[in-house]
PDB file of C-alpha atoms in Angstrom:
ATOM      1  CA  UNK A 409     -78.879 151.015-169.699  1.00 52.00           C
ATOM      2  CA  UNK A 410     -78.875 147.201-169.705  1.00 65.00           C
ATOM      3  CA  UNK A 411     -78.306 147.026-173.461  1.00 76.00           C
ATOM      4  CA  UNK A 412     -75.662 149.779-173.666  1.00 75.00           C
ATOM      5  CA  UNK A 413     -72.067 148.756-174.371  1.00 78.00           C
ATOM      6  CA  UNK A 414     -68.600 150.287-174.395  1.00 81.00           C
ATOM      7  CA  UNK A 415     -68.138 153.933-173.462  1.00 83.00           C
ATOM      8  CA  UNK A 416     -71.893 154.576-173.245  1.00 81.00           C
ATOM      9  CA  UNK A 417     -72.318 151.726-170.748  1.00 81.00           C
ATOM     10  CA  UNK A 418     -69.353 152.993-168.713  1.00 81.00           C
ATOM     11  CA  UNK A 419     -70.825 156.512-168.627  1.00 76.00           C
ATOM     12  CA  UNK A 420     -74.252 155.240-167.549  1.00 74.00           C
ATOM     13  CA  UNK A 421     -72.673 153.077-164.849  1.00 75.00           C
ATOM     14  CA  UNK A 422     -70.702 156.069-163.521  1.00 72.00           C
ATOM     15  CA  UNK A 423     -73.814 158.264-163.420  1.00 66.00           C
ATOM     16  CA  UNK A 424     -75.779 155.532-161.653  1.00 66.00           C
ATOM     17  CA  UNK A 425     -72.974 155.032-159.156  1.00 64.00           C
ATOM     18  CA  UNK A 426     -72.809 158.748-158.413  1.00 63.00           C
ATOM     19  CA  UNK A 427     -76.512 158.877-157.616  1.00 72.00           C
ATOM     20  CA  UNK A 428     -76.283 155.769-155.451  1.00 74.00           C
ATOM     21  CA  UNK A 429     -73.218 157.203-153.691  1.00 75.00           C
ATOM     22  CA  UNK A 430     -75.205 160.351-152.811  1.00 81.00           C
ATOM     23  CA  UNK A 431     -78.076 158.209-151.551  1.00 82.00           C
ATOM     24  CA  UNK A 432     -75.699 156.080-149.469  1.00 85.00           C
ATOM     25  CA  UNK A 433     -74.124 159.215-147.991  1.00 85.00           C
ATOM     26  CA  UNK A 434     -77.560 160.337-146.770  1.00 85.00           C
ATOM     27  CA  UNK A 435     -78.574 156.948-145.337  1.00 88.00           C
ATOM     28  CA  UNK A 436     -75.300 155.610-143.924  1.00 89.00           C
ATOM     29  CA  UNK A 437     -72.841 156.587-141.219  1.00 88.00           C
ATOM     30  CA  UNK A 438     -69.547 158.043-142.467  1.00 81.00           C
ATOM     31  CA  UNK A 439     -67.604 155.712-144.789  1.00 80.00           C
ATOM     32  CA  UNK A 440     -64.287 154.156-143.817  1.00 84.00           C
ATOM     33  CA  UNK A 441     -60.959 155.360-145.242  1.00 83.00           C
ATOM     34  CA  UNK A 442     -61.471 153.404-148.445  1.00 82.00           C
ATOM     35  CA  UNK A 443     -64.844 155.098-149.043  1.00 80.00           C
ATOM     36  CA  UNK A 444     -66.922 152.024-148.249  1.00 83.00           C
ATOM     37  CA  UNK A 445     -70.003 152.241-146.075  1.00 84.00           C
ATOM     38  CA  UNK A 446     -70.392 149.666-143.293  1.00 86.00           C
ATOM     39  CA  UNK A 447     -73.111 151.079-141.029  1.00 92.00           C
ATOM     40  CA  UNK A 448     -76.554 152.531-141.517  1.00 95.00           C
ATOM     41  CA  UNK A 449     -77.431 155.917-140.030  1.00 92.00           C
ATOM     42  CA  UNK A 450     -79.940 155.410-137.226  1.00 94.00           C
ATOM     43  CA  UNK A 451     -81.788 158.726-137.442  1.00 91.00           C
ATOM     44  CA  UNK A 452     -85.178 157.954-135.891  1.00 90.00           C
ATOM     45  CA  UNK A 453     -86.893 159.185-139.079  1.00 89.00           C
ATOM     46  CA  UNK A 454     -86.017 156.594-141.709  1.00 88.00           C
ATOM     47  CA  UNK A 455     -84.234 153.976-139.632  1.00 94.00           C
ATOM     48  CA  UNK A 456     -84.350 152.640-136.090  1.00 95.00           C
ATOM     49  CA  UNK A 457     -81.866 150.321-134.424  1.00 96.00           C
ATOM     50  CA  UNK A 458     -82.579 146.630-134.951  1.00 97.00           C
ATOM     51  CA  UNK A 459     -82.056 144.209-132.075  1.00 97.00           C
ATOM     52  CA  UNK A 460     -79.374 141.510-132.334  1.00 97.00           C
ATOM     53  CA  UNK A 461     -82.015 138.780-132.846  1.00 97.00           C
ATOM     54  CA  UNK A 462     -83.622 140.849-135.641  1.00 97.00           C
ATOM     55  CA  UNK A 463     -80.242 141.421-137.313  1.00 97.00           C
ATOM     56  CA  UNK A 464     -79.438 137.726-137.024  1.00 98.00           C
ATOM     57  CA  UNK A 465     -82.780 136.659-138.524  1.00 96.00           C
ATOM     58  CA  UNK A 466     -82.443 139.074-141.460  1.00 97.00           C
ATOM     59  CA  UNK A 467     -78.812 138.058-142.055  1.00 97.00           C
ATOM     60  CA  UNK A 468     -79.735 134.368-142.091  1.00 98.00           C
ATOM     61  CA  UNK A 469     -82.570 135.045-144.541  1.00 97.00           C
ATOM     62  CA  UNK A 470     -80.212 137.003-146.797  1.00 97.00           C
ATOM     63  CA  UNK A 471     -77.585 134.242-146.704  1.00 97.00           C
ATOM     64  CA  UNK A 472     -80.161 131.765-147.955  1.00 97.00           C
ATOM     65  CA  UNK A 473     -81.381 134.181-150.623  1.00 96.00           C
ATOM     66  CA  UNK A 474     -77.808 134.972-151.722  1.00 97.00           C
ATOM     67  CA  UNK A 475     -77.102 131.299-152.395  1.00 97.00           C
ATOM     68  CA  UNK A 476     -79.815 131.335-155.085  1.00 96.00           C
ATOM     69  CA  UNK A 477     -78.212 134.293-156.897  1.00 95.00           C
ATOM     70  CA  UNK A 478     -75.409 134.334-159.514  1.00 94.00           C
ATOM     71  CA  UNK A 479     -73.173 136.500-157.263  1.00 94.00           C
ATOM     72  CA  UNK A 480     -73.837 135.597-153.606  1.00 96.00           C
ATOM     73  CA  UNK A 481     -71.121 137.984-152.338  1.00 95.00           C
ATOM     74  CA  UNK A 482     -73.153 140.925-153.667  1.00 95.00           C
ATOM     75  CA  UNK A 483     -75.724 140.205-150.928  1.00 97.00           C
ATOM     76  CA  UNK A 484     -73.247 139.998-148.029  1.00 96.00           C
ATOM     77  CA  UNK A 485     -74.977 141.846-145.169  1.00 97.00           C
ATOM     78  CA  UNK A 486     -73.018 144.751-143.693  1.00 95.00           C
ATOM     79  CA  UNK A 487     -75.742 146.227-141.472  1.00 96.00           C
ATOM     80  CA  UNK A 488     -79.464 145.973-140.725  1.00 98.00           C
ATOM     81  CA  UNK A 489     -81.880 148.564-139.297  1.00 97.00           C
ATOM     82  CA  UNK A 490     -85.621 148.685-138.789  1.00 95.00           C
ATOM     83  CA  UNK A 491     -87.176 150.709-141.602  1.00 90.00           C
ATOM     84  CA  UNK A 492     -89.715 153.476-141.074  1.00 82.00           C
ATOM     85  CA  UNK A 493     -91.947 154.164-144.089  1.00 74.00           C
ATOM     86  CA  UNK A 494     -95.577 155.126-144.537  1.00 66.00           C
ATOM     87  CA  UNK A 495     -98.682 153.745-142.896  1.00 65.00           C
ATOM     88  CA  UNK A 496     -98.984 150.677-145.124  1.00 64.00           C
ATOM     89  CA  UNK A 497     -96.289 148.990-143.037  1.00 62.00           C
ATOM     90  CA  UNK A 498     -97.784 149.603-139.606  1.00 66.00           C
ATOM     91  CA  UNK A 499     -97.606 146.428-137.563  1.00 73.00           C
ATOM     92  CA  UNK A 500     -95.339 144.669-140.077  1.00 82.00           C
ATOM     93  CA  UNK A 501     -91.634 144.007-139.779  1.00 86.00           C
ATOM     94  CA  UNK A 502     -89.670 146.092-142.258  1.00 92.00           C
ATOM     95  CA  UNK A 503     -85.916 146.409-142.562  1.00 95.00           C
ATOM     96  CA  UNK A 504     -83.331 148.305-144.552  1.00 95.00           C
ATOM     97  CA  UNK A 505     -80.279 146.189-145.328  1.00 97.00           C
ATOM     98  CA  UNK A 506     -76.874 147.522-146.333  1.00 95.00           C
ATOM     99  CA  UNK A 507     -75.202 144.931-148.567  1.00 95.00           C
ATOM    100  CA  UNK A 508     -71.717 144.645-150.050  1.00 94.00           C
ATOM    101  CA  UNK A 509     -72.927 145.187-153.594  1.00 91.00           C
ATOM    102  CA  UNK A 510     -70.077 145.687-156.036  1.00 86.00           C
ATOM    103  CA  UNK A 511     -67.562 145.863-153.189  1.00 80.00           C
ATOM    104  CA  UNK A 512     -66.014 149.155-154.289  1.00 78.00           C
ATOM    105  CA  UNK A 513     -66.231 152.594-152.705  1.00 73.00           C
ATOM    106  CA  UNK A 514     -69.847 153.713-153.068  1.00 73.00           C
ATOM    107  CA  UNK A 515     -70.775 150.353-154.596  1.00 84.00           C
ATOM    108  CA  UNK A 516     -72.851 149.150-151.679  1.00 91.00           C
ATOM    109  CA  UNK A 517     -76.617 148.819-152.024  1.00 91.00           C
ATOM    110  CA  UNK A 518     -79.581 149.352-149.717  1.00 92.00           C
ATOM    111  CA  UNK A 519     -82.320 146.737-149.847  1.00 94.00           C
ATOM    112  CA  UNK A 520     -85.788 147.066-148.359  1.00 92.00           C
ATOM    113  CA  UNK A 521     -87.205 143.888-146.802  1.00 93.00           C
ATOM    114  CA  UNK A 522     -90.829 143.884-145.711  1.00 90.00           C
ATOM    115  CA  UNK A 523     -92.919 141.213-144.019  1.00 85.00           C
ATOM    116  CA  UNK A 524     -95.951 139.994-145.934  1.00 82.00           C
ATOM    117  CA  UNK A 525     -99.011 138.450-144.397  1.00 78.00           C
ATOM    118  CA  UNK A 526    -100.874 135.452-145.833  1.00 79.00           C
TER     119      UNK A 526
END
């Protein structure tokens, strides 16, 4: 996919976007009128509400990370939730982060951020 060009690249990008759009629809609250997602779905199975201090800490971390990337706006945080996944994360902080991504309808991305111990 990374080496494809022209019409093939466009087709692969559209297919990838469609899959991501379906994934976003399952993990996010209803999109706004322009088709952009702004909030994560807090379902008690995959995501739990994050406190304001947790959201602030994750957002500040992401701002610092974004400044080291070629396109910092891609990593603009739209929402943060506590992530529920497996037993390997018990006792560790883990978050799902909805970021701006490409900035178009369905172009947002979900990132998984997990605490590591020394």
